[in-house]
Coordinates of C-alpha atoms and ligand atoms in Angstrom, one line a residue:
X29 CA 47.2 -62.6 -28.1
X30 CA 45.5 -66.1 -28.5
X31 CA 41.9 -66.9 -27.9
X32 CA 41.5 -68.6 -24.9
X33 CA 37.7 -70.0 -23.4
X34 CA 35.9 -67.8 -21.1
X35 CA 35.4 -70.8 -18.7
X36 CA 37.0 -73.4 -17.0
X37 CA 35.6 -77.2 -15.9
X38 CA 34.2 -77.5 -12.8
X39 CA 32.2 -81.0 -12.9
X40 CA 34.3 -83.3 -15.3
X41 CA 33.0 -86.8 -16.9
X42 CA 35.2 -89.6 -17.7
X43 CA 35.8 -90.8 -20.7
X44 CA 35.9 -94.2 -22.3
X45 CA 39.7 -96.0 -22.8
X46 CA 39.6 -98.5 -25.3
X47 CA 41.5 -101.1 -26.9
X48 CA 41.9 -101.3 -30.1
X49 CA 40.9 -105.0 -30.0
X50 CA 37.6 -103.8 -28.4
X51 CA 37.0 -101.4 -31.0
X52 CA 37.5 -103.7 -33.6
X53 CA 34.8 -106.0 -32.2
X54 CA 32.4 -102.8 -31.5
X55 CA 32.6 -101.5 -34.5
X56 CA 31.7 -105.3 -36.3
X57 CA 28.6 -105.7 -33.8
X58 CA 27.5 -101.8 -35.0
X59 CA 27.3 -102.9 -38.7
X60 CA 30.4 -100.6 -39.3
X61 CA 27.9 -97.8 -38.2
X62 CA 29.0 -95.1 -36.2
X63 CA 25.1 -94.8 -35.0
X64 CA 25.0 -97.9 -33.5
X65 CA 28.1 -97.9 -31.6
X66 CA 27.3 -97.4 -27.5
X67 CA 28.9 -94.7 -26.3
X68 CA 30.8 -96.0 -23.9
X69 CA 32.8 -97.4 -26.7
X70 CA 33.6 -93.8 -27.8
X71 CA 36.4 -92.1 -26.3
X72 CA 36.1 -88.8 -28.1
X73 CA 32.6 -88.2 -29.4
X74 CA 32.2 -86.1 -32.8
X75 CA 29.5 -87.6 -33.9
X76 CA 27.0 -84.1 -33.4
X77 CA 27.0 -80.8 -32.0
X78 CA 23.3 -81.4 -31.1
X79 CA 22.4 -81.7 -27.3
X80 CA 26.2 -82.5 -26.8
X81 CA 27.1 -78.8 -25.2
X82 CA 28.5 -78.9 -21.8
X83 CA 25.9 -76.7 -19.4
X84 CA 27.3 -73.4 -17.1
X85 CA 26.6 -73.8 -13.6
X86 CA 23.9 -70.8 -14.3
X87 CA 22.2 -72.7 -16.6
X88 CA 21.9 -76.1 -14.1
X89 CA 21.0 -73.7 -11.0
X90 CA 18.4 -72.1 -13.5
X91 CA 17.5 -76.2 -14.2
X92 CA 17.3 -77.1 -10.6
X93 CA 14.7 -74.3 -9.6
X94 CA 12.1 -74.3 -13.1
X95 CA 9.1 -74.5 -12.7
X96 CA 7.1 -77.7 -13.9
X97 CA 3.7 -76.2 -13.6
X98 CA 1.3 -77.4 -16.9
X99 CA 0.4 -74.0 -17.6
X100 CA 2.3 -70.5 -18.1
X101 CA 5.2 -71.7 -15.7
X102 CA 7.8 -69.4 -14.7
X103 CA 10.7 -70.9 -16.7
X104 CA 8.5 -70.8 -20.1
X105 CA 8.2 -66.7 -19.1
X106 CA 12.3 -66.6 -18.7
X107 CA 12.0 -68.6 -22.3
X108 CA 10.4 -67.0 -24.1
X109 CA 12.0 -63.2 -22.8
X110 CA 15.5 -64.5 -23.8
X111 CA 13.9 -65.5 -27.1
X112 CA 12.2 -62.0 -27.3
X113 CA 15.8 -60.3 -26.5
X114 CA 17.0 -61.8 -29.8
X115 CA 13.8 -61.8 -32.0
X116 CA 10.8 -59.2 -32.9
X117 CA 8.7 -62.2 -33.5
X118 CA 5.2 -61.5 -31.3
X119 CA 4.4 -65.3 -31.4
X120 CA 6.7 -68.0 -30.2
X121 CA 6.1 -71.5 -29.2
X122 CA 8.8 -73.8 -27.4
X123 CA 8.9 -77.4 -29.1
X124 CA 11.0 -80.3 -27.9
X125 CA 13.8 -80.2 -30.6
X126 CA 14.3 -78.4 -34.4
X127 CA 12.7 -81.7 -36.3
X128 CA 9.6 -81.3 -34.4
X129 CA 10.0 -77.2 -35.4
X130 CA 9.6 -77.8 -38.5
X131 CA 7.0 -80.5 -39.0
X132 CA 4.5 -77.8 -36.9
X133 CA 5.4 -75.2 -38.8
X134 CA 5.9 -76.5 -42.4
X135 CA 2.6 -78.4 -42.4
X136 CA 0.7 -75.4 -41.3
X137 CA 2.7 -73.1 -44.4
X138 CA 3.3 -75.9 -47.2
X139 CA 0.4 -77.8 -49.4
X140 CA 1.3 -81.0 -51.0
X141 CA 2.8 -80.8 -54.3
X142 CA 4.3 -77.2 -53.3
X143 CA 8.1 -76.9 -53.6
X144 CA 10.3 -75.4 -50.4
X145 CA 13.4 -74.1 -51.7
X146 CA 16.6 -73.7 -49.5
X147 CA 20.4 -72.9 -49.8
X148 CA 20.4 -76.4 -48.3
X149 CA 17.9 -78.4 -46.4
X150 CA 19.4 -80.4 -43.1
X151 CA 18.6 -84.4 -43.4
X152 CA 15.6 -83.7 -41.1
X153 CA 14.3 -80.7 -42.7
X154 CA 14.1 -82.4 -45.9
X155 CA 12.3 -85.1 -44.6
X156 CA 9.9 -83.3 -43.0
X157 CA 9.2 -81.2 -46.4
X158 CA 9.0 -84.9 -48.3
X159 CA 6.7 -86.2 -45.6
X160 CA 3.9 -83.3 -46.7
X161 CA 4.0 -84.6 -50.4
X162 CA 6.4 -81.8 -50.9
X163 CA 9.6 -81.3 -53.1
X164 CA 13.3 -79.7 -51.0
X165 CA 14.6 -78.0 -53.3
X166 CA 18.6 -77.2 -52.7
X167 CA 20.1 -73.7 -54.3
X168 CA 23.6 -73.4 -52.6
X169 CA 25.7 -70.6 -54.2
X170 CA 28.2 -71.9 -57.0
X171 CA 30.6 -70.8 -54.7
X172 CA 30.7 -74.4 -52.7
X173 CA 31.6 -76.3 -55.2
X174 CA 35.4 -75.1 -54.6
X175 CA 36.2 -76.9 -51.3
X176 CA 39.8 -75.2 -51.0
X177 CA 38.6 -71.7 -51.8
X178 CA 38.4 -69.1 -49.1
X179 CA 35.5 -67.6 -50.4
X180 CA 33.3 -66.2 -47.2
X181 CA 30.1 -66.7 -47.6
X182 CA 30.1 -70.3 -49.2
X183 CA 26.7 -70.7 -47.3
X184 CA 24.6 -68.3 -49.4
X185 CA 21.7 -69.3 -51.9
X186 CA 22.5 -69.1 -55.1
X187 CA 20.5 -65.6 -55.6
X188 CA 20.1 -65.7 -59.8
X189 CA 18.8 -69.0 -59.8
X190 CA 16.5 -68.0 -56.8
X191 CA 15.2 -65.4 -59.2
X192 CA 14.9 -67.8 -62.4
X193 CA 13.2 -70.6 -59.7
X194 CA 10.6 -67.9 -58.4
X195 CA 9.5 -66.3 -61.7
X196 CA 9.2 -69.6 -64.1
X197 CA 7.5 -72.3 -64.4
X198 CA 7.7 -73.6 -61.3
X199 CA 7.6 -70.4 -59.0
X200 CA 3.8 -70.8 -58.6
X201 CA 4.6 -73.6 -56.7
X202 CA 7.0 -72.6 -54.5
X203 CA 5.3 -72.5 -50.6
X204 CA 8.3 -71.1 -49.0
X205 CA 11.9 -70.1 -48.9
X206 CA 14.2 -71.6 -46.0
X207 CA 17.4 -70.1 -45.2
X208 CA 19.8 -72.6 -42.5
X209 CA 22.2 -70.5 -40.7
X210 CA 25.1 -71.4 -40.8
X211 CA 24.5 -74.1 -43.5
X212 CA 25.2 -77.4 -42.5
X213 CA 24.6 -79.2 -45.3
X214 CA 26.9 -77.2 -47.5
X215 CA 30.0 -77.2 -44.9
X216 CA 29.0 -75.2 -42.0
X217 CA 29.6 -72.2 -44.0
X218 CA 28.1 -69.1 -43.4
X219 CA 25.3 -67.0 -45.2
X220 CA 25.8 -63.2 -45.4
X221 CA 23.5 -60.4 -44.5
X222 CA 23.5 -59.1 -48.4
X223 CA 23.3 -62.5 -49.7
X224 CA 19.8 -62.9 -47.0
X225 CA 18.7 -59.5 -47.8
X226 CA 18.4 -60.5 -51.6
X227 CA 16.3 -63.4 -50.9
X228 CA 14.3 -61.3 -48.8
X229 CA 13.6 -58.8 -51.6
X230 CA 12.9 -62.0 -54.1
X231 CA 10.6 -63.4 -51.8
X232 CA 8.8 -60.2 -50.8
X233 CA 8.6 -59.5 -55.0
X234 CA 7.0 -62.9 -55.1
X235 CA 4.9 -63.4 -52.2
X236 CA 6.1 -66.2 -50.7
X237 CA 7.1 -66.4 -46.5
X238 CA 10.7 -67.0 -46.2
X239 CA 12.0 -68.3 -42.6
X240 CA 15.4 -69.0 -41.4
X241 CA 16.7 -72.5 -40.0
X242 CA 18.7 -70.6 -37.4
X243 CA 19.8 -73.5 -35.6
X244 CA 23.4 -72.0 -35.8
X245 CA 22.2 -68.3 -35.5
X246 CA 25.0 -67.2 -32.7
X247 CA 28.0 -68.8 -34.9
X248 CA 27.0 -67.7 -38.5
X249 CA 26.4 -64.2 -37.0
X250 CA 30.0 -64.2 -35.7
X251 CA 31.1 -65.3 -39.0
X252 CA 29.6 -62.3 -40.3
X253 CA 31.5 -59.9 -38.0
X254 CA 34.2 -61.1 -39.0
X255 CA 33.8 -61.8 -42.8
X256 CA 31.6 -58.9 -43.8
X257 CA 32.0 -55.5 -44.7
X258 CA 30.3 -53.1 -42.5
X259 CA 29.7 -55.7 -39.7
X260 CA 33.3 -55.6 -38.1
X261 CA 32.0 -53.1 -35.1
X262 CA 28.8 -55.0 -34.5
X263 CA 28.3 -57.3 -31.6
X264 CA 27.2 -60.8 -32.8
X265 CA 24.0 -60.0 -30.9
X266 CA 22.8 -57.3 -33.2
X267 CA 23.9 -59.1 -36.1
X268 CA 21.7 -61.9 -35.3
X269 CA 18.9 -60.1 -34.4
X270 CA 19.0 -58.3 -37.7
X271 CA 18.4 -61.2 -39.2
X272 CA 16.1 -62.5 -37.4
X273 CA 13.9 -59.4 -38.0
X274 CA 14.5 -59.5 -41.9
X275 CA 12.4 -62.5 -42.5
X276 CA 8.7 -63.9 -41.3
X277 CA 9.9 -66.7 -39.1
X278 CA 11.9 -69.0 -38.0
X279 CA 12.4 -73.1 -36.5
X280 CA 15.7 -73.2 -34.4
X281 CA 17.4 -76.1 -33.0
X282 CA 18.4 -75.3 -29.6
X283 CA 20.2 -78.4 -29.2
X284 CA 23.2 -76.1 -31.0
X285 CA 23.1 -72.4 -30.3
X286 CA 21.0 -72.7 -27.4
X287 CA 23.7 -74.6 -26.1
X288 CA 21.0 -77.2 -24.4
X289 CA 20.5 -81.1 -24.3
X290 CA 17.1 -80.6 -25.6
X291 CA 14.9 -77.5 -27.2
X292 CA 13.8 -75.8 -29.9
X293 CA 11.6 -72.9 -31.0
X294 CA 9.0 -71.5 -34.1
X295 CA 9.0 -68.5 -34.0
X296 CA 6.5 -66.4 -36.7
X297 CA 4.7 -62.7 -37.2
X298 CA 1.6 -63.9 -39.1
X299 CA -0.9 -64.5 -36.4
X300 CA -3.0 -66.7 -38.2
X301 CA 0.1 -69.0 -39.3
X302 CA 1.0 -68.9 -35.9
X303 CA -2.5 -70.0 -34.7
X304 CA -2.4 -73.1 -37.0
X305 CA 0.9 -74.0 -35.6
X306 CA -0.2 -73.3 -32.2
X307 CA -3.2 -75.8 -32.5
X308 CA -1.1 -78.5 -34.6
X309 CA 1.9 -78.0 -31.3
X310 CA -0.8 -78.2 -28.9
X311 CA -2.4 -81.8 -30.3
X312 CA 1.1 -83.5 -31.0
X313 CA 3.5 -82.2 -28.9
X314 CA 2.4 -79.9 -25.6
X315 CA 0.8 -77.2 -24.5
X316 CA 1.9 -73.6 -25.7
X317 CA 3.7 -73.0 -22.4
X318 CA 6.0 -75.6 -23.0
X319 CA 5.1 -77.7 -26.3
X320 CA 6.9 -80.5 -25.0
X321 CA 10.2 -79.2 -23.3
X322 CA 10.6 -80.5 -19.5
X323 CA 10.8 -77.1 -17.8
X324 CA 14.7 -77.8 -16.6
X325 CA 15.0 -77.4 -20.4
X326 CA 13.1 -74.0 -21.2
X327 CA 15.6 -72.7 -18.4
X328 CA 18.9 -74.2 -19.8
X329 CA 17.7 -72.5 -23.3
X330 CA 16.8 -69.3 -21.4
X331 CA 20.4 -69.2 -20.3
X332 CA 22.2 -70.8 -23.4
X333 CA 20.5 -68.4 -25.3
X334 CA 22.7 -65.4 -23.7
X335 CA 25.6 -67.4 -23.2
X336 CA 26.0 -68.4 -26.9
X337 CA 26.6 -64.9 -27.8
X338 CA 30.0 -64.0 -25.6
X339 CA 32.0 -62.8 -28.3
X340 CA 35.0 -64.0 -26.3
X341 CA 33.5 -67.3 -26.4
X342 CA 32.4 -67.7 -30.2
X343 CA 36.0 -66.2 -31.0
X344 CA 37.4 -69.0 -28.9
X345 CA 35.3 -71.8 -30.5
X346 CA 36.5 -70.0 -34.1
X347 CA 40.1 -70.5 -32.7
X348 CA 39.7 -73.9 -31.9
X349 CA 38.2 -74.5 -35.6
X350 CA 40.6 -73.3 -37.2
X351 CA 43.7 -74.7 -35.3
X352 CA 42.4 -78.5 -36.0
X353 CA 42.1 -77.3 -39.4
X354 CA 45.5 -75.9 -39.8
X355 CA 47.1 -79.2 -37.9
X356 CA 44.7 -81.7 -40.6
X357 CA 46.4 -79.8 -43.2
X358 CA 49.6 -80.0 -42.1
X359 CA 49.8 -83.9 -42.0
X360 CA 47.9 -83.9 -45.3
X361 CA 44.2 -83.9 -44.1
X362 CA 42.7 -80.9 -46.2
X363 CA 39.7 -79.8 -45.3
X364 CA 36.4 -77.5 -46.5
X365 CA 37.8 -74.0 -46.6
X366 CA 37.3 -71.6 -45.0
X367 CA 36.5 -73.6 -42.0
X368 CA 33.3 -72.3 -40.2
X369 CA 32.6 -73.2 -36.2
X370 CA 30.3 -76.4 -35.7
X371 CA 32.7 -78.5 -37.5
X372 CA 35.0 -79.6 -39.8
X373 CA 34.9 -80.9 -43.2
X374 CA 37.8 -83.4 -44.2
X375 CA 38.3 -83.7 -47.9
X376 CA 38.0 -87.9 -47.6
X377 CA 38.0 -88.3 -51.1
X378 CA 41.4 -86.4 -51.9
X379 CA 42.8 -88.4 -48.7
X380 CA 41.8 -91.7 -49.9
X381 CA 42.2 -91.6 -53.9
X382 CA 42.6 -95.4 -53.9
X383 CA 38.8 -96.0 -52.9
X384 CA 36.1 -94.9 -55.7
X385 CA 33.0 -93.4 -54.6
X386 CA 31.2 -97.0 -54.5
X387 CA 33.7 -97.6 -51.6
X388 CA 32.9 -94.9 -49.4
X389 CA 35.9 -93.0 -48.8
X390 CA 34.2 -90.5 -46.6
X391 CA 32.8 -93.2 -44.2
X392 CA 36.2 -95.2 -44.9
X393 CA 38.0 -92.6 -43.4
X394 CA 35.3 -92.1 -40.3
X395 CA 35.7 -95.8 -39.7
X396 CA 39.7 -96.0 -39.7
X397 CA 39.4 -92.7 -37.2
X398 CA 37.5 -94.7 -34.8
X399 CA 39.5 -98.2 -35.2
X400 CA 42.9 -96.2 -34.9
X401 CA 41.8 -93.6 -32.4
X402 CA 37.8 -94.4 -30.4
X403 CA 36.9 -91.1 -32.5
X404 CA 33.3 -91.1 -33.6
X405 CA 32.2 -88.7 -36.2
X406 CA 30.1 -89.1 -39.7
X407 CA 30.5 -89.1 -43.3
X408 CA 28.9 -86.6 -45.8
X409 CA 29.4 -87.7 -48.6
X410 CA 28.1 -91.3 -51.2
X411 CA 27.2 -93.2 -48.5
X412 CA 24.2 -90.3 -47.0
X413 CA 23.8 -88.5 -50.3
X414 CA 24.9 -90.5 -53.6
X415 CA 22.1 -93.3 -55.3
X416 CA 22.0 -97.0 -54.9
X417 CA 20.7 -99.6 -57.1
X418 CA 18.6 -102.3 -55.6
X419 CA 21.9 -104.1 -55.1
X420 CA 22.5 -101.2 -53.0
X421 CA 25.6 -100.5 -55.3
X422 CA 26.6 -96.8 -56.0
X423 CA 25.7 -95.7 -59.5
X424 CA 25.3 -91.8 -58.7
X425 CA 28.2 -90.2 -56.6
X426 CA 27.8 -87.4 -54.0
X427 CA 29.5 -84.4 -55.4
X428 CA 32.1 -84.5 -52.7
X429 CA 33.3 -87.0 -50.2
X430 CA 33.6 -85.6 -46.4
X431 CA 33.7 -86.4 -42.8
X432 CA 32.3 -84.0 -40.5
X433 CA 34.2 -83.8 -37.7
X434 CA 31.5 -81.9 -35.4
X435 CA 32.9 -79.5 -32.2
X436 CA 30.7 -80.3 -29.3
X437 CA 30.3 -76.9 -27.4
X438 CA 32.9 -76.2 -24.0
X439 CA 33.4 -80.2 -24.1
X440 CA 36.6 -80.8 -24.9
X441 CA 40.8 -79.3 -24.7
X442 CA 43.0 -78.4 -26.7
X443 CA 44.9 -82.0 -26.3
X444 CA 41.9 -83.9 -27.1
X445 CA 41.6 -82.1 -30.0
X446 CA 45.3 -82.4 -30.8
X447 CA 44.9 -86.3 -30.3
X448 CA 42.5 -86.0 -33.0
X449 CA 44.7 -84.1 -35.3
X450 CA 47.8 -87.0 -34.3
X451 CA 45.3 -90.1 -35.7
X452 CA 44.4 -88.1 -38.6
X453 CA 48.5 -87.7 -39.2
X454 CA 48.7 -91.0 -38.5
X455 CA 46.1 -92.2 -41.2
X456 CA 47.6 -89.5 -43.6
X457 CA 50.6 -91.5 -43.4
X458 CA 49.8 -94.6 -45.5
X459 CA 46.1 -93.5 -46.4
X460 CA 46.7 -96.5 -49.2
X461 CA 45.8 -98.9 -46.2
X462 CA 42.4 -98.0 -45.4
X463 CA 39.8 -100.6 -46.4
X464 CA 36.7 -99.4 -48.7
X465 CA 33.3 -100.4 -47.6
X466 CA 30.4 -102.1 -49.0
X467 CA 26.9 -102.0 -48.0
X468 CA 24.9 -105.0 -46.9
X469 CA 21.5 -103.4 -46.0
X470 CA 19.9 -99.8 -47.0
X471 CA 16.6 -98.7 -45.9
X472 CA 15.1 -96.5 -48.4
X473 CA 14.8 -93.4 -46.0
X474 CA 16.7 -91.4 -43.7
X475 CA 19.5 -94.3 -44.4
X476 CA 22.5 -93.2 -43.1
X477 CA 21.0 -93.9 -39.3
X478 CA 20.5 -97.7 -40.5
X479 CA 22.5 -99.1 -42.8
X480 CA 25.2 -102.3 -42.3
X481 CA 28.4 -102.3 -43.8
X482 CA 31.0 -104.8 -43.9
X483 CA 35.1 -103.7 -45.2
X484 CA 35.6 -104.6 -48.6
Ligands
F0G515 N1 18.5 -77.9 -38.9 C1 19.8 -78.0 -38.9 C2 20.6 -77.0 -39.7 C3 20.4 -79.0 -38.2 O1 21.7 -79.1 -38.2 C4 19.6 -79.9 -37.4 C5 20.2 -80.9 -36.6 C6 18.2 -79.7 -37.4 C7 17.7 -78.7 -38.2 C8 17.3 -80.6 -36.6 O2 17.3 -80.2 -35.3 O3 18.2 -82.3 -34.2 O4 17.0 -80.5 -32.9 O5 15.8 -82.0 -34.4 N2 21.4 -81.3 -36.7 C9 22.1 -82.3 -36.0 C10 23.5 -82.5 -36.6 C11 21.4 -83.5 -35.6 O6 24.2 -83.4 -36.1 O7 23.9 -81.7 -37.5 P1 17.1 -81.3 -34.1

């Protein structure tokens, strides 16, 4: 039997119907930019999984009756249980979304000139580590670097040189280990519970607080019952909450597996870690009983929280994974293997072999999706990761060039998504015809959100 969503629409939103003459002139105005086209030029959005969930009526009947009150409101109480039913953490503060998670609690764990090593460090996350005067240090398993292997756990930290970081030179310096479930960065591939219990062990030997980025907690623990041994008769719940309760903490988007515009949460064990947070949340971003959440918010989480975990419905969003994968492939598209849940990876620079990396295939091929089909999603690849001279010309290359192609959560069919995999054939067709790009403008950080491009 197929996989089929435990839900069915009952408020629908229209979508934008372009021409292609409209999204010529869009695209131009956005600085060939996918972040600066308006959405209502966007007819199917794949731009993020963040905030970009559809809601359950529970969750906007729980919305409509929170409880706004300043202090120790109803709807933080109904927060912070749900969080309690996953995690043994004893102290947990909402925060408005994962970015401000992390600030709070890195700058009350990290010093400057301390290192924070990671399998791989979200955009954000790194940021936020470089903001403190600190280094992001990246350790994905070797296993990655083999984009058509079907390897598992292609997530995991690289555990031996976890081990070599944290006993040499520079392991005096390292402030903390962060591990992002499911890892974004490197593919959306999981982590395993044995490759998460080794770092645990390292860590502990060594002394140093390791925390999860769980932003994906619900999805990489259903990759886990169905990838690792032992695991297959465990409910994605317990799975989750085991690993929760391995580590000392964690920051946790909720904009993704809380299935919620808006949210996030820290939680930690230490008290007096959690105290420093507490104070540092309560000056920059709201009181402890909300920490800048509206209240409608703390109750979508409260629900999202319980609803991300429906087997039937994480086995559903797997499905739907792996059938766009399956169709990309089949008109030539490939894509990161095995594919994982959030999203999907296209193999741009194997696509479009007549663009070197200085031309951008990955964002190429995100552009020609949009002009051929309104499809908005983003490149990972030379344009977000490589180096630019001060001509902003290329002279070191990503390691691979991809498109992500996130999976917004109960949003969209299976014929939107089959229109998606229908312009990829299209594109596959005479991939020789898609125009490289060149950049005109680069700010120094966080450039991918700002840069103009013109074809080249
Ligand atoms: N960690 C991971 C692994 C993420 O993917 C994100 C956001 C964050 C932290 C930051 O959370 O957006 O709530 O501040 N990822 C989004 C994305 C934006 O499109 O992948 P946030």
């Amino acid at each position: 039997m197929r996989a089929f969503p435990p839900y069915r629409a009952q408020v629908v939103t229209e979508i934008p119907i372009t021409t292609r003459a409209d999204r010529e002139r869009a695209l131009a105005r956005a600085g060939y930019n996918a972040f600066n086209l308006p959405a209502n030029m966007v007819t199917i959005d794949l731009l993020t999984d963040s905030g970009t969930g559809a809601m359950s009526t529970a969750q906007e009947a729980a919305a409509a009756a929170a409880d706004r009150s300043y202090a120790g409101s109803d709807s933080f109480f109904r927060f912070r249980q749900a969080v309690a039913d996953l995690t043994s953490y004893p102290h947990v503060l909402p925060v408005h979304q994962g970015r401000a998670a992390e600030r709070v609690l890195f700058t009350s764990v990290l010093q400057p000139g301390q290192i924070s090593v990671s399998n791989t460090h979200f955009d954000t996350t790194r940021a936020n580590v470089e903001l403190l005067g600190c280094e992001a240090r990246d350790l994905p398993c070797a296993g990655f670097l083999d984009l058509d292997s079907h390897e598992p756990f292609k997530g995991n930290i690289d555990i031996p040189l976890l081990e070599r970081t944290l006993s040499g030179p520079d392991g005096d310096r390292v402030g903390m280990v962060l591990v992002t479930i499911t890892n974004n960065g490197g593919g959306g591939q999981p982590v395993s519970m044995a490759n998460l219990r080794a770092a645990v062990a390292l860590c502990r030997k060594h002394k140093v607080p390791i925390f999860l980025d769980a932003a994906r907690f619900a999805e990489n623990a259903w990759l886990v019952t169905r990838r690792e041994p032992g695991y297959e008769n465990r409910t994605p719940r317990e799975v989750a909450a085991e690993a929760f309760d391995l580590v000392d903490g964690c920051v946790a988007s909720l904009k993704k597996d809380g299935i919620s515009p808006m949210g996030a949460f820290i939680g930690v064990r230490d008290a007096e870690l959690a105290s420093r947070c507490e104070t540092l949340l309560i000056a920059t971003e709201g009181f402890r009983t909300y920490g800048g959440l509206a209240a409608h918010d703390l109750e979508r989480v409260a629900k999202g929280l319980a609803e991300v975990l429906d087997p039937g419905y994480l086995h559903a969003r797997e499905a739907e994974a792996i059938r766009l994968a399956q169709q990309a492939n089949d008109a030539g598209v490939d894509s990161v293997q095995p594919p994982g849940l959030h999203a999907l990876y296209l193999n741009a620079g194997r696509l479009l072999q007549h663009l070197p990396a200085g031309r951008f295939p990955g964002h190429a091929l995100a552009c020609e999706m949009y002009l051929r089909g309104g499809i908005r999603c983003v490149e990972l690849g030379s344009l977000y990761l490589g180096e630019l001279d001060e001509n902003n010309e290329l002279v070191t290359p990503a390691p691979f060039e991809l498109v992500r192609i996130a999976l917004p959560r109960r949003v969209y069919a299976q014929a939107h998504m089959d229109y998606v995999a229908d312009v990829l054939a299209e594109i596959a067709k005479d991939p020789g015809a898609v125009p490289g790009y060149r950049i005109l403008d680069a700010p120094k950080v966080l450039r991918h959100f700002n840069l103009r491009l013109e074809p080249a």
